[in-house]
mmCIF file of C-alpha atoms and ligand atoms in Angstrom:
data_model
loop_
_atom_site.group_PDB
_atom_site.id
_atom_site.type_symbol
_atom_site.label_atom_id
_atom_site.label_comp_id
_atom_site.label_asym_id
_atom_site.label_seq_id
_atom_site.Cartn_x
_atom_site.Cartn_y
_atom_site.Cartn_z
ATOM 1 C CA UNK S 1 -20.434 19.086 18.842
ATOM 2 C CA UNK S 2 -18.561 19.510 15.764
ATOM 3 C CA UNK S 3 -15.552 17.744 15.453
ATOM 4 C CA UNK S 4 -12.125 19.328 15.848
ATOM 5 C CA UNK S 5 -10.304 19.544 12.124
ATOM 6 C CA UNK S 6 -7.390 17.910 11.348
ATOM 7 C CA UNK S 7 -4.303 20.363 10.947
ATOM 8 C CA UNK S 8 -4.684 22.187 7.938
ATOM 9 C CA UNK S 9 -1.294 22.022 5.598
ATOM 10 C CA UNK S 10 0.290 24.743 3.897
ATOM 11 C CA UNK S 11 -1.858 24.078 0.639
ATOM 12 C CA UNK S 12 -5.261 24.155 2.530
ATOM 13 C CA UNK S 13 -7.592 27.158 1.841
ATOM 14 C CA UNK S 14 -7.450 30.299 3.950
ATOM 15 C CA UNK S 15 -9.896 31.984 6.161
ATOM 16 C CA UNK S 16 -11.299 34.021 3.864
ATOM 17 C CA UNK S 17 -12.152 31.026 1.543
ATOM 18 C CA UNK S 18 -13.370 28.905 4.378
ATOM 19 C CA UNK S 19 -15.930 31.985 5.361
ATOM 20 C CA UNK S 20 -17.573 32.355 1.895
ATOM 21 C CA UNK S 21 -18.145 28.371 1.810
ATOM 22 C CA UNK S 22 -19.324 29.088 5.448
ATOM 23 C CA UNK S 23 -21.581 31.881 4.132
ATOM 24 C CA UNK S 24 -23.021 29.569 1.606
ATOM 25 C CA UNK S 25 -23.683 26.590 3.769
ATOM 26 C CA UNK S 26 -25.813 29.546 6.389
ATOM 27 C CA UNK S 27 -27.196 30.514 3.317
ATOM 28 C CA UNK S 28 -28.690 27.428 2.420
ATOM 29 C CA UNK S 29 -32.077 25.284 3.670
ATOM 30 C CA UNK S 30 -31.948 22.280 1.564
ATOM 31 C CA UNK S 31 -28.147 21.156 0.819
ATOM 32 C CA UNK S 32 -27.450 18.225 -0.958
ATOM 33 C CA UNK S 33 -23.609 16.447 -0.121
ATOM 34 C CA UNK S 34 -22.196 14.777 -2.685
ATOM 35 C CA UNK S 35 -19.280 12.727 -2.059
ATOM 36 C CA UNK S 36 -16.411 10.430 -3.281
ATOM 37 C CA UNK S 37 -13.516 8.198 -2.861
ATOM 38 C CA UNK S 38 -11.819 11.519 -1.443
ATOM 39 C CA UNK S 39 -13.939 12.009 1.803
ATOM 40 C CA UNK S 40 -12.394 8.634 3.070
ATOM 41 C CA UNK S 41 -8.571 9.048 1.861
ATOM 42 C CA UNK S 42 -8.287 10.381 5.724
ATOM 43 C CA UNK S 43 -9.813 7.428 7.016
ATOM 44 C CA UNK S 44 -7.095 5.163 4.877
ATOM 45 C CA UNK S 45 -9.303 4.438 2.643
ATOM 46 C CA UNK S 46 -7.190 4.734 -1.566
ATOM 47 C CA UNK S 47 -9.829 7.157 -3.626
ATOM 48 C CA UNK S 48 -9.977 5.657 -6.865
ATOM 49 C CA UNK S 49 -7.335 7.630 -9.219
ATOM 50 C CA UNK S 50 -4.772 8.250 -6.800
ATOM 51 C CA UNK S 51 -1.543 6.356 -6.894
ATOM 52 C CA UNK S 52 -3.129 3.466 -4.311
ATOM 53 C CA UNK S 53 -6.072 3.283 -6.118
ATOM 54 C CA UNK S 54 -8.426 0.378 -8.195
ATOM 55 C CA UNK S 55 -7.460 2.151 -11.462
ATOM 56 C CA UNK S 56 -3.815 1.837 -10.783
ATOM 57 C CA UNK S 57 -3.851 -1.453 -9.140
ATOM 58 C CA UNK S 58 -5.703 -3.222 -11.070
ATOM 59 C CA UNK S 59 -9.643 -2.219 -12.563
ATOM 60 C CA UNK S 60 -12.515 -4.122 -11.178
ATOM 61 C CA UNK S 61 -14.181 -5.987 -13.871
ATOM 62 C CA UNK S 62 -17.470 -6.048 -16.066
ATOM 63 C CA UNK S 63 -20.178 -7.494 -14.859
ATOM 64 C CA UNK S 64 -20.052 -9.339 -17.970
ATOM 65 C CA UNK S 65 -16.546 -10.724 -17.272
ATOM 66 C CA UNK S 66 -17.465 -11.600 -13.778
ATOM 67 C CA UNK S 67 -20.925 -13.605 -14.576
ATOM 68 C CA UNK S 68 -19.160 -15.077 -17.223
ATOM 69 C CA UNK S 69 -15.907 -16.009 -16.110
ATOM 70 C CA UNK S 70 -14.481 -18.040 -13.387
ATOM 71 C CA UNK S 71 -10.968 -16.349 -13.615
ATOM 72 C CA UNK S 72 -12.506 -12.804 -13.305
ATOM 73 C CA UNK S 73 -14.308 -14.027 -10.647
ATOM 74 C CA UNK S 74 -11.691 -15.667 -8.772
ATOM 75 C CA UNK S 75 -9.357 -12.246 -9.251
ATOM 76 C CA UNK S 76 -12.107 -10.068 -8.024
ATOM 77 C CA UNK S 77 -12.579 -12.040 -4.846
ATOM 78 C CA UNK S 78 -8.757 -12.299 -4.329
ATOM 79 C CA UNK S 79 -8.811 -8.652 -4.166
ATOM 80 C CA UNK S 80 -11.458 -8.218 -2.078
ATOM 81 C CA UNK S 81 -9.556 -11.098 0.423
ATOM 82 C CA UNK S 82 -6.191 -8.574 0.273
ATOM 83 C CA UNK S 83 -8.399 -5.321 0.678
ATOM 84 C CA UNK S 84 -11.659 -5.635 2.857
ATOM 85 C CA UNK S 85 -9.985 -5.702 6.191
ATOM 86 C CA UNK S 86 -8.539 -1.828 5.332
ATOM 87 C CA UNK S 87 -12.402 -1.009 4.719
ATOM 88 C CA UNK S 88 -13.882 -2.782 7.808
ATOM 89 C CA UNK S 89 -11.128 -1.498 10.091
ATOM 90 C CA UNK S 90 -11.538 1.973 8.990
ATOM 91 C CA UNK S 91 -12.858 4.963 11.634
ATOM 92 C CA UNK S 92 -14.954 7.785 9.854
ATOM 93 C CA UNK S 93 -12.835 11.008 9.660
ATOM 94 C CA UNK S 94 -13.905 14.420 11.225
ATOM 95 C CA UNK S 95 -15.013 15.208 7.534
ATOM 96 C CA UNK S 96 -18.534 12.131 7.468
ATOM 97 C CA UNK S 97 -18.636 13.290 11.337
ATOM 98 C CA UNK S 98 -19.042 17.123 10.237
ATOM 99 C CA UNK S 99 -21.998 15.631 7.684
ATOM 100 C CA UNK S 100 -23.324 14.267 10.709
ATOM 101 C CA UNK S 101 -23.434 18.121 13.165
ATOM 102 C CA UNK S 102 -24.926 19.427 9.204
ATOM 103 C CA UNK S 103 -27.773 17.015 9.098
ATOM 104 C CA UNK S 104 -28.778 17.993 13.149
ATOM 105 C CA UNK S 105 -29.175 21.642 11.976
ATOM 106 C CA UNK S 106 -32.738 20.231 9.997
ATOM 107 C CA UNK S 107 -30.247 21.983 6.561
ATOM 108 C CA UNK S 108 -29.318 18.818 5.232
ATOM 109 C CA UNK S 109 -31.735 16.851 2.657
ATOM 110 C CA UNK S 110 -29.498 14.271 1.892
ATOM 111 C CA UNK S 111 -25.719 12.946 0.773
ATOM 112 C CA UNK S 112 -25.660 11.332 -2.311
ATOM 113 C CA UNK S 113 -22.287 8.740 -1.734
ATOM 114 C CA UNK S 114 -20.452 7.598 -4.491
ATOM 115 C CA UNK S 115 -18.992 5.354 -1.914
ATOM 116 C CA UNK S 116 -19.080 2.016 -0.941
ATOM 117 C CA UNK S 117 -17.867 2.262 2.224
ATOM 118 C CA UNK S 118 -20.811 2.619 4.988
ATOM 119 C CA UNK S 119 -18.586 5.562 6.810
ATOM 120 C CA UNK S 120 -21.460 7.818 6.757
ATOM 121 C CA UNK S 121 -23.719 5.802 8.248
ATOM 122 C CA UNK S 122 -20.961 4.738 11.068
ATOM 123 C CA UNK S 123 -20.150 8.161 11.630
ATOM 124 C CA UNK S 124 -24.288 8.867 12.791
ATOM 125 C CA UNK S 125 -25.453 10.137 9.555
ATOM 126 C CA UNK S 126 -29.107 8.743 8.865
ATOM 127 C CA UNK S 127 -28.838 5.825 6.568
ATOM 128 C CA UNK S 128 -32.485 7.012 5.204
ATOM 129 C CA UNK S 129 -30.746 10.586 3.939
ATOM 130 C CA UNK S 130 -27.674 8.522 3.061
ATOM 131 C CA UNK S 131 -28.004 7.506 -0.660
ATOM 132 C CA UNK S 132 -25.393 5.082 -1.645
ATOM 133 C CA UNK S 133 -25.282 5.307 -5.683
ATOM 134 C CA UNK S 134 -22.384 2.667 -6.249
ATOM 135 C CA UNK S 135 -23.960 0.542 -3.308
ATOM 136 C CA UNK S 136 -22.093 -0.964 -0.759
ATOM 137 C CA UNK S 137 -19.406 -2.936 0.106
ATOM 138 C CA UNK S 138 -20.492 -4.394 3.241
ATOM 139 C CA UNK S 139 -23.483 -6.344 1.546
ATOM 140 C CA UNK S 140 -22.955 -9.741 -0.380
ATOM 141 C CA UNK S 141 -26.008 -11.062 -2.358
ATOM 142 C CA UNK S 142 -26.501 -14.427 -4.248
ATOM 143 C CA UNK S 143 -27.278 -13.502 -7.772
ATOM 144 C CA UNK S 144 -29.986 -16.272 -8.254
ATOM 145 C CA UNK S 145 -32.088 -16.848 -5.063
ATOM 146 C CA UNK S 146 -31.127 -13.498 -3.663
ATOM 147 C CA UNK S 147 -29.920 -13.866 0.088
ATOM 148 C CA UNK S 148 -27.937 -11.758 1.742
ATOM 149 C CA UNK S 149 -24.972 -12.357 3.079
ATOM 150 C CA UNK S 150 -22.575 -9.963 5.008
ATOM 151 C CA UNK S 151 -19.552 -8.854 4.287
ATOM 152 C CA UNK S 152 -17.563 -10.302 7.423
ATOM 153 C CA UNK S 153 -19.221 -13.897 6.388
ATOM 154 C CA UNK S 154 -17.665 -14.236 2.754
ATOM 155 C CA UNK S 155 -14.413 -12.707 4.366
ATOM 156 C CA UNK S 156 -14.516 -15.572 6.333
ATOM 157 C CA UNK S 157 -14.931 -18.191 3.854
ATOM 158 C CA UNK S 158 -12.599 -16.635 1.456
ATOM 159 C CA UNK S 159 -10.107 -16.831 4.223
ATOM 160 C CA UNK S 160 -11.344 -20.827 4.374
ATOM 161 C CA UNK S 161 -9.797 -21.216 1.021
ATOM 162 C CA UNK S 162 -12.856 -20.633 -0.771
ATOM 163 C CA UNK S 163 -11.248 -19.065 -4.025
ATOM 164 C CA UNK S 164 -15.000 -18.123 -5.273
ATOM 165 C CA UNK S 165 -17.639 -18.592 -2.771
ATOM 166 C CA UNK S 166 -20.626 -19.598 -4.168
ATOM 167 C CA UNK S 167 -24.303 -19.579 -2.270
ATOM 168 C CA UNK S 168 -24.730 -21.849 0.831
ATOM 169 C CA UNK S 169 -28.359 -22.150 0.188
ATOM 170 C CA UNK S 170 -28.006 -22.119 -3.535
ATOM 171 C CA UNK S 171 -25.220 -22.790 -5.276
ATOM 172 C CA UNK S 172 -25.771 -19.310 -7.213
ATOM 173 C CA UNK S 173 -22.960 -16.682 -8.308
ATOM 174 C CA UNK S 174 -22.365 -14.514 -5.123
ATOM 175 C CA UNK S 175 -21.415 -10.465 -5.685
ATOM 176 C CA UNK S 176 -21.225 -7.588 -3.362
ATOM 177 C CA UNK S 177 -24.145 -5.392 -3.548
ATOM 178 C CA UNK S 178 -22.200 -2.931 -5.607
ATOM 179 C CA UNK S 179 -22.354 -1.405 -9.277
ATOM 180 C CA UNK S 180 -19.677 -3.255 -11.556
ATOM 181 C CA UNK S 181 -18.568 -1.461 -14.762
ATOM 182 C CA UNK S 182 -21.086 -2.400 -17.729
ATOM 183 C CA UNK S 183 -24.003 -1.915 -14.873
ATOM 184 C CA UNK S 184 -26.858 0.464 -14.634
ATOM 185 C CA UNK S 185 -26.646 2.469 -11.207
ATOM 186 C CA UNK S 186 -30.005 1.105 -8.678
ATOM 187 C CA UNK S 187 -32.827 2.823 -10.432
ATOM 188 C CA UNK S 188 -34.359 4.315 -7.006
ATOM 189 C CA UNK S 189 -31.153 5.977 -5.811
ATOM 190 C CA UNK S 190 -29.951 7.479 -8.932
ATOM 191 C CA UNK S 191 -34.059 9.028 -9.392
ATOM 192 C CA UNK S 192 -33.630 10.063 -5.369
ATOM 193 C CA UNK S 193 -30.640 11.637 -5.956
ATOM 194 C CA UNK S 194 -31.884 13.531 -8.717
ATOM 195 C CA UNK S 195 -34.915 14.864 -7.362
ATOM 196 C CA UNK S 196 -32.903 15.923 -4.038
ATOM 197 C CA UNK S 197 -30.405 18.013 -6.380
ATOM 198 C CA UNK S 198 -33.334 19.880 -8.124
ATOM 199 C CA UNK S 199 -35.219 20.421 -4.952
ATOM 200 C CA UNK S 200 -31.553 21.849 -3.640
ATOM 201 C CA UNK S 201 -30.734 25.478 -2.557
ATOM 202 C CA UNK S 202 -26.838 23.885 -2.172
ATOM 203 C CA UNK S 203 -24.903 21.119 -3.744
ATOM 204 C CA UNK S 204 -21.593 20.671 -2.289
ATOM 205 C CA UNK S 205 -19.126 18.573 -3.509
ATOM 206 C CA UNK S 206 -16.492 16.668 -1.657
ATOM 207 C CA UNK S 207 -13.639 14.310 -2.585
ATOM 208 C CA UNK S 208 -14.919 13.792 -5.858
ATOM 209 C CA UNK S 209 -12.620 14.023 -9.340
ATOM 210 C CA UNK S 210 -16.623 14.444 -10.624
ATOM 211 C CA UNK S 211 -15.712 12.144 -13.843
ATOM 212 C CA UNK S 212 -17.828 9.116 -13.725
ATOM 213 C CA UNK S 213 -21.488 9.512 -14.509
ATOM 214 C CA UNK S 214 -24.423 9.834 -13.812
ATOM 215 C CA UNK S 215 -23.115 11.405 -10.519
ATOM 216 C CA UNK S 216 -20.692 14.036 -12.253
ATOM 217 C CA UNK S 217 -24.115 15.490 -13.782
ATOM 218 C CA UNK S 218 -25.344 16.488 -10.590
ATOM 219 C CA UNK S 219 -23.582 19.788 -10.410
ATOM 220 C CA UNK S 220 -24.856 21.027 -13.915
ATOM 221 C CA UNK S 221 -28.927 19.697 -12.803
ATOM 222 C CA UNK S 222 -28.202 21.771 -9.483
ATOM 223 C CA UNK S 223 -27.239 24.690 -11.942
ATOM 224 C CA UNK S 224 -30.235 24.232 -14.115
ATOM 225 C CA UNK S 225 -32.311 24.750 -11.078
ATOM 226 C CA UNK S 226 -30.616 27.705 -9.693
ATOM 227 C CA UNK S 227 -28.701 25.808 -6.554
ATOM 228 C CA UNK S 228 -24.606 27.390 -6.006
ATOM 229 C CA UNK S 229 -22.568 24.435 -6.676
ATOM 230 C CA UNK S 230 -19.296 24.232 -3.807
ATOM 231 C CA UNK S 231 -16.682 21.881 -4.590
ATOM 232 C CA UNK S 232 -14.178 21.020 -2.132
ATOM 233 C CA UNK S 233 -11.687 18.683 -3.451
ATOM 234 C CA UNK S 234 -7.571 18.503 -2.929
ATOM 235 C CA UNK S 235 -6.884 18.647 -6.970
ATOM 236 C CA UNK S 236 -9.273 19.732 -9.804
ATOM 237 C CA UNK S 237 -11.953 18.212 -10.817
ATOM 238 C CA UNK S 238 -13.926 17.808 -14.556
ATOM 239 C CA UNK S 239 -16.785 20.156 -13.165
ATOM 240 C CA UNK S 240 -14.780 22.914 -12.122
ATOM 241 C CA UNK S 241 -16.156 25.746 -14.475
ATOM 242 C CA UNK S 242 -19.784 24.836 -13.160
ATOM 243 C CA UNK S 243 -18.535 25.963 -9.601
ATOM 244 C CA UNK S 244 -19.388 29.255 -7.894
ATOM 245 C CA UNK S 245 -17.016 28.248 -5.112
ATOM 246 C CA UNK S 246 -14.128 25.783 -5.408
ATOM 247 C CA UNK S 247 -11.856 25.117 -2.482
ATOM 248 C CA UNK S 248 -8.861 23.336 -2.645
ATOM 249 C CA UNK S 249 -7.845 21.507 0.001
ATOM 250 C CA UNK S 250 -8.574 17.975 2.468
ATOM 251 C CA UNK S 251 -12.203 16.950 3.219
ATOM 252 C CA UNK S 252 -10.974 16.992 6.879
ATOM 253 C CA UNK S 253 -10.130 20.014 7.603
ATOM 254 C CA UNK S 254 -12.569 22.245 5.312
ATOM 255 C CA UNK S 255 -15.623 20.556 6.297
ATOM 256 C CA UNK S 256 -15.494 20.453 9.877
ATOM 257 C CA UNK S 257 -14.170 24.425 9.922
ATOM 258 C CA UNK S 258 -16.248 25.472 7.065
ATOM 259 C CA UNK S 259 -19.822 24.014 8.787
ATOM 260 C CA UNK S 260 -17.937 24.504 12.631
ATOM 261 C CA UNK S 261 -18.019 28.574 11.489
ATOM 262 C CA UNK S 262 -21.306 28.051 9.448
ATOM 263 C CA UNK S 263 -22.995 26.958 12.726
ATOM 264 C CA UNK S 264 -21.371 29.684 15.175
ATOM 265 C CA UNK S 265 -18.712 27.730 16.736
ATOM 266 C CA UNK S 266 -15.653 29.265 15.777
HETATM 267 P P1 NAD B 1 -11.901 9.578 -7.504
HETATM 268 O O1 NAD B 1 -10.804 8.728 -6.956
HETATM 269 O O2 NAD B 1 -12.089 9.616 -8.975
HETATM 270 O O3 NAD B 1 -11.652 11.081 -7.023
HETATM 271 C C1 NAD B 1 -11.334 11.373 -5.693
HETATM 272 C C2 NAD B 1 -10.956 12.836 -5.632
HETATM 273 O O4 NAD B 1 -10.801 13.179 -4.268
HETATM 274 C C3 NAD B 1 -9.644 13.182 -6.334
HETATM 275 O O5 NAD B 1 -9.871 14.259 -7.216
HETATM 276 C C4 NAD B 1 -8.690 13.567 -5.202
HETATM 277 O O6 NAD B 1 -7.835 14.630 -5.552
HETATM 278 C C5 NAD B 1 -9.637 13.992 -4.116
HETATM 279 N N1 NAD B 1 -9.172 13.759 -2.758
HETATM 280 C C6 NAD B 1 -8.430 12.736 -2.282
HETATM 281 N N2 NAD B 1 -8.283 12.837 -0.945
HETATM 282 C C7 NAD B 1 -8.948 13.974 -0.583
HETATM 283 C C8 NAD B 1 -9.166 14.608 0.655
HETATM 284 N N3 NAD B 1 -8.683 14.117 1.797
HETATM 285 N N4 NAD B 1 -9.902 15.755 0.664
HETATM 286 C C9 NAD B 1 -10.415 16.270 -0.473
HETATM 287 N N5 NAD B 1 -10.213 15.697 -1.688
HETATM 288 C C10 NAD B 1 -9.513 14.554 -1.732
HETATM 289 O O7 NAD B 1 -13.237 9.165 -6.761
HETATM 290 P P2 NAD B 1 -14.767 9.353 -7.159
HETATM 291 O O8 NAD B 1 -14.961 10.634 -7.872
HETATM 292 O O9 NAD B 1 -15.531 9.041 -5.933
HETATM 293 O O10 NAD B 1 -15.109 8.232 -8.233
HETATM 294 C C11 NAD B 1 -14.569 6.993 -8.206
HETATM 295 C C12 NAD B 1 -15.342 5.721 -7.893
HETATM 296 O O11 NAD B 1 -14.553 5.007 -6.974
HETATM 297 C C13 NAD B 1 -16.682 5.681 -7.341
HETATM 298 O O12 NAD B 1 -17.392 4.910 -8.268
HETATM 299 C C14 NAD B 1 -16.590 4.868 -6.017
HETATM 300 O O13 NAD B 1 -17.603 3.891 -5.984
HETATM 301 C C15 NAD B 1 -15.285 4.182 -6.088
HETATM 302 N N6 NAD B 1 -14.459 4.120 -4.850
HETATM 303 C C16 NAD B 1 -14.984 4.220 -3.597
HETATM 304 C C17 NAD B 1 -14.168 4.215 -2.477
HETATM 305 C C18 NAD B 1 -14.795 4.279 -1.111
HETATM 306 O O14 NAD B 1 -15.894 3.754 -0.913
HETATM 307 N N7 NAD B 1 -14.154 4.929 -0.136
HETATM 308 C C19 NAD B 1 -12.790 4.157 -2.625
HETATM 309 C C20 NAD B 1 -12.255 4.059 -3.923
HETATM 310 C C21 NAD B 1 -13.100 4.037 -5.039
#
């Protein structure tokens, strides 16, 4: 069942604009999602540029700084004391639960995340056509003998007093399992990801300000291959003029009554 939408505002799009990204989505066989930071501001989640988020609060650092640097790495893990129980208490939003009614139709080949989050996944979406790019937050890994840790442990011994944990088994550096600045993005998602966008009949784009690379190229390789490009975002993004359909308004109401008309139901 797809999910009611949240109210729409005054600035979300009209009918007329949520029929043509309907049209597009019936259109379509093989659709690629890609998303950011924006799909979870409705699950209370800061995207990244807004006024609650990392880049005004404070940037994470380079992976340099952090394997290098006890101070960096005792900042970092501060943070992540202060901020991980907003990202482990928060509910997908009707916007990954949409995603989820999309993938049932057989039309969806995959969502490429920029997100560390996991609120795909929670919301039902197959973790196999889930592709997190930046990783995920939720998975803590010793960078010398490699065991994994979860998220909910470290939390625990950083609430212990532990200002860096370091590995039980080990000793080792701990990190989450996500890409720090100065870091190549995992090899195998960024070539999945890829190959799903040329392959696509559909990229849409949600929540994303489409700046930082390699996943802001995704909308000019789905152009290369002939795929429409959709972007639904609240504000503009850098990809704009590579859109055939932009819609400006919340990931939680478009989605839902965008693939909710797609599918027949309103
Ligand atoms: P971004 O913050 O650069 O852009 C988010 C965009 O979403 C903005 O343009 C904003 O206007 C829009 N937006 C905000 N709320 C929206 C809503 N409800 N509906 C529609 N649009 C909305 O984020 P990005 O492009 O994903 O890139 C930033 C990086 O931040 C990524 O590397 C990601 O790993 C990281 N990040 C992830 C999370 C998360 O996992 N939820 C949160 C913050 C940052």
């Amino acid at each position: 069942m797809t999910e009611p939408a949240l109210e729409p505002v005054p600035s979300e799009p009209n009918a007329e604009e949520i029929a043509a990204l309907a049209d597009y989505i019936r259109a379509a066989d093989r659709i690629v999602v890609l998303t950011g930071a924006g799909i979870s501001t409705e699950s209370g989640i800061p995207d990244y540029r807004g006024p609650n988020g990392v880049w005004s609060t404070g940037k994470p650092p380079t992976i340099g700084d952090f394997m290098e640097n006890e101070e960096s790495r005792r900042v970092y893990w501060q943070r992540r004391l202060e901020s991980y129980p907003n990202l482990l208490a928060a509910q997908p939003n009707p916007a990954h639960r949409s995603l989820v009614d999309l993938e049932r139709t057989g039309k969806l080949s995959g969502i490429v995340t920029q997100n560390i989050d996991g609120l795909h996944q929670r919301a039902g979406s197959s973790p196999d056509r889930v592709i997190e790019l930046h990783g995920s937050a939720h998975i803590v890994r010793c960078t010398q003998c490699g065991t994994v840790f979860t998220g909910e442990d470290v939390q625990q011994w950083l609430r212990d007093g532990h200002v860096y944990p370091s590995c039980p088994v080990c000793g080792g550096i701990l990190r989450t399992a996500t890409v720090l600045f100065g870091e190549p993005l995992p090899r195998e998602e960024l070539d999945r990801s890829i190959e799903l966008t040329r392959n696509a009949d559909l990229l849409l784009v949600v929540g994303s300000s489409l700046v930082v690379n390699p996943a802001a190229k995704l909308p000019l390789i789905a152009k290369r291959n002939g795929a429409p490009v959709a972007i639904v975002n609240r504000t503009e993004t850098r990809q704009d003029a590579l859109a055939d359909l932009r819609l400006e308004g919340s990931a939680g109401y478009v989605l839902p009554t965008a693939i909710g008309n797609a599918l027949g139901r309103s």
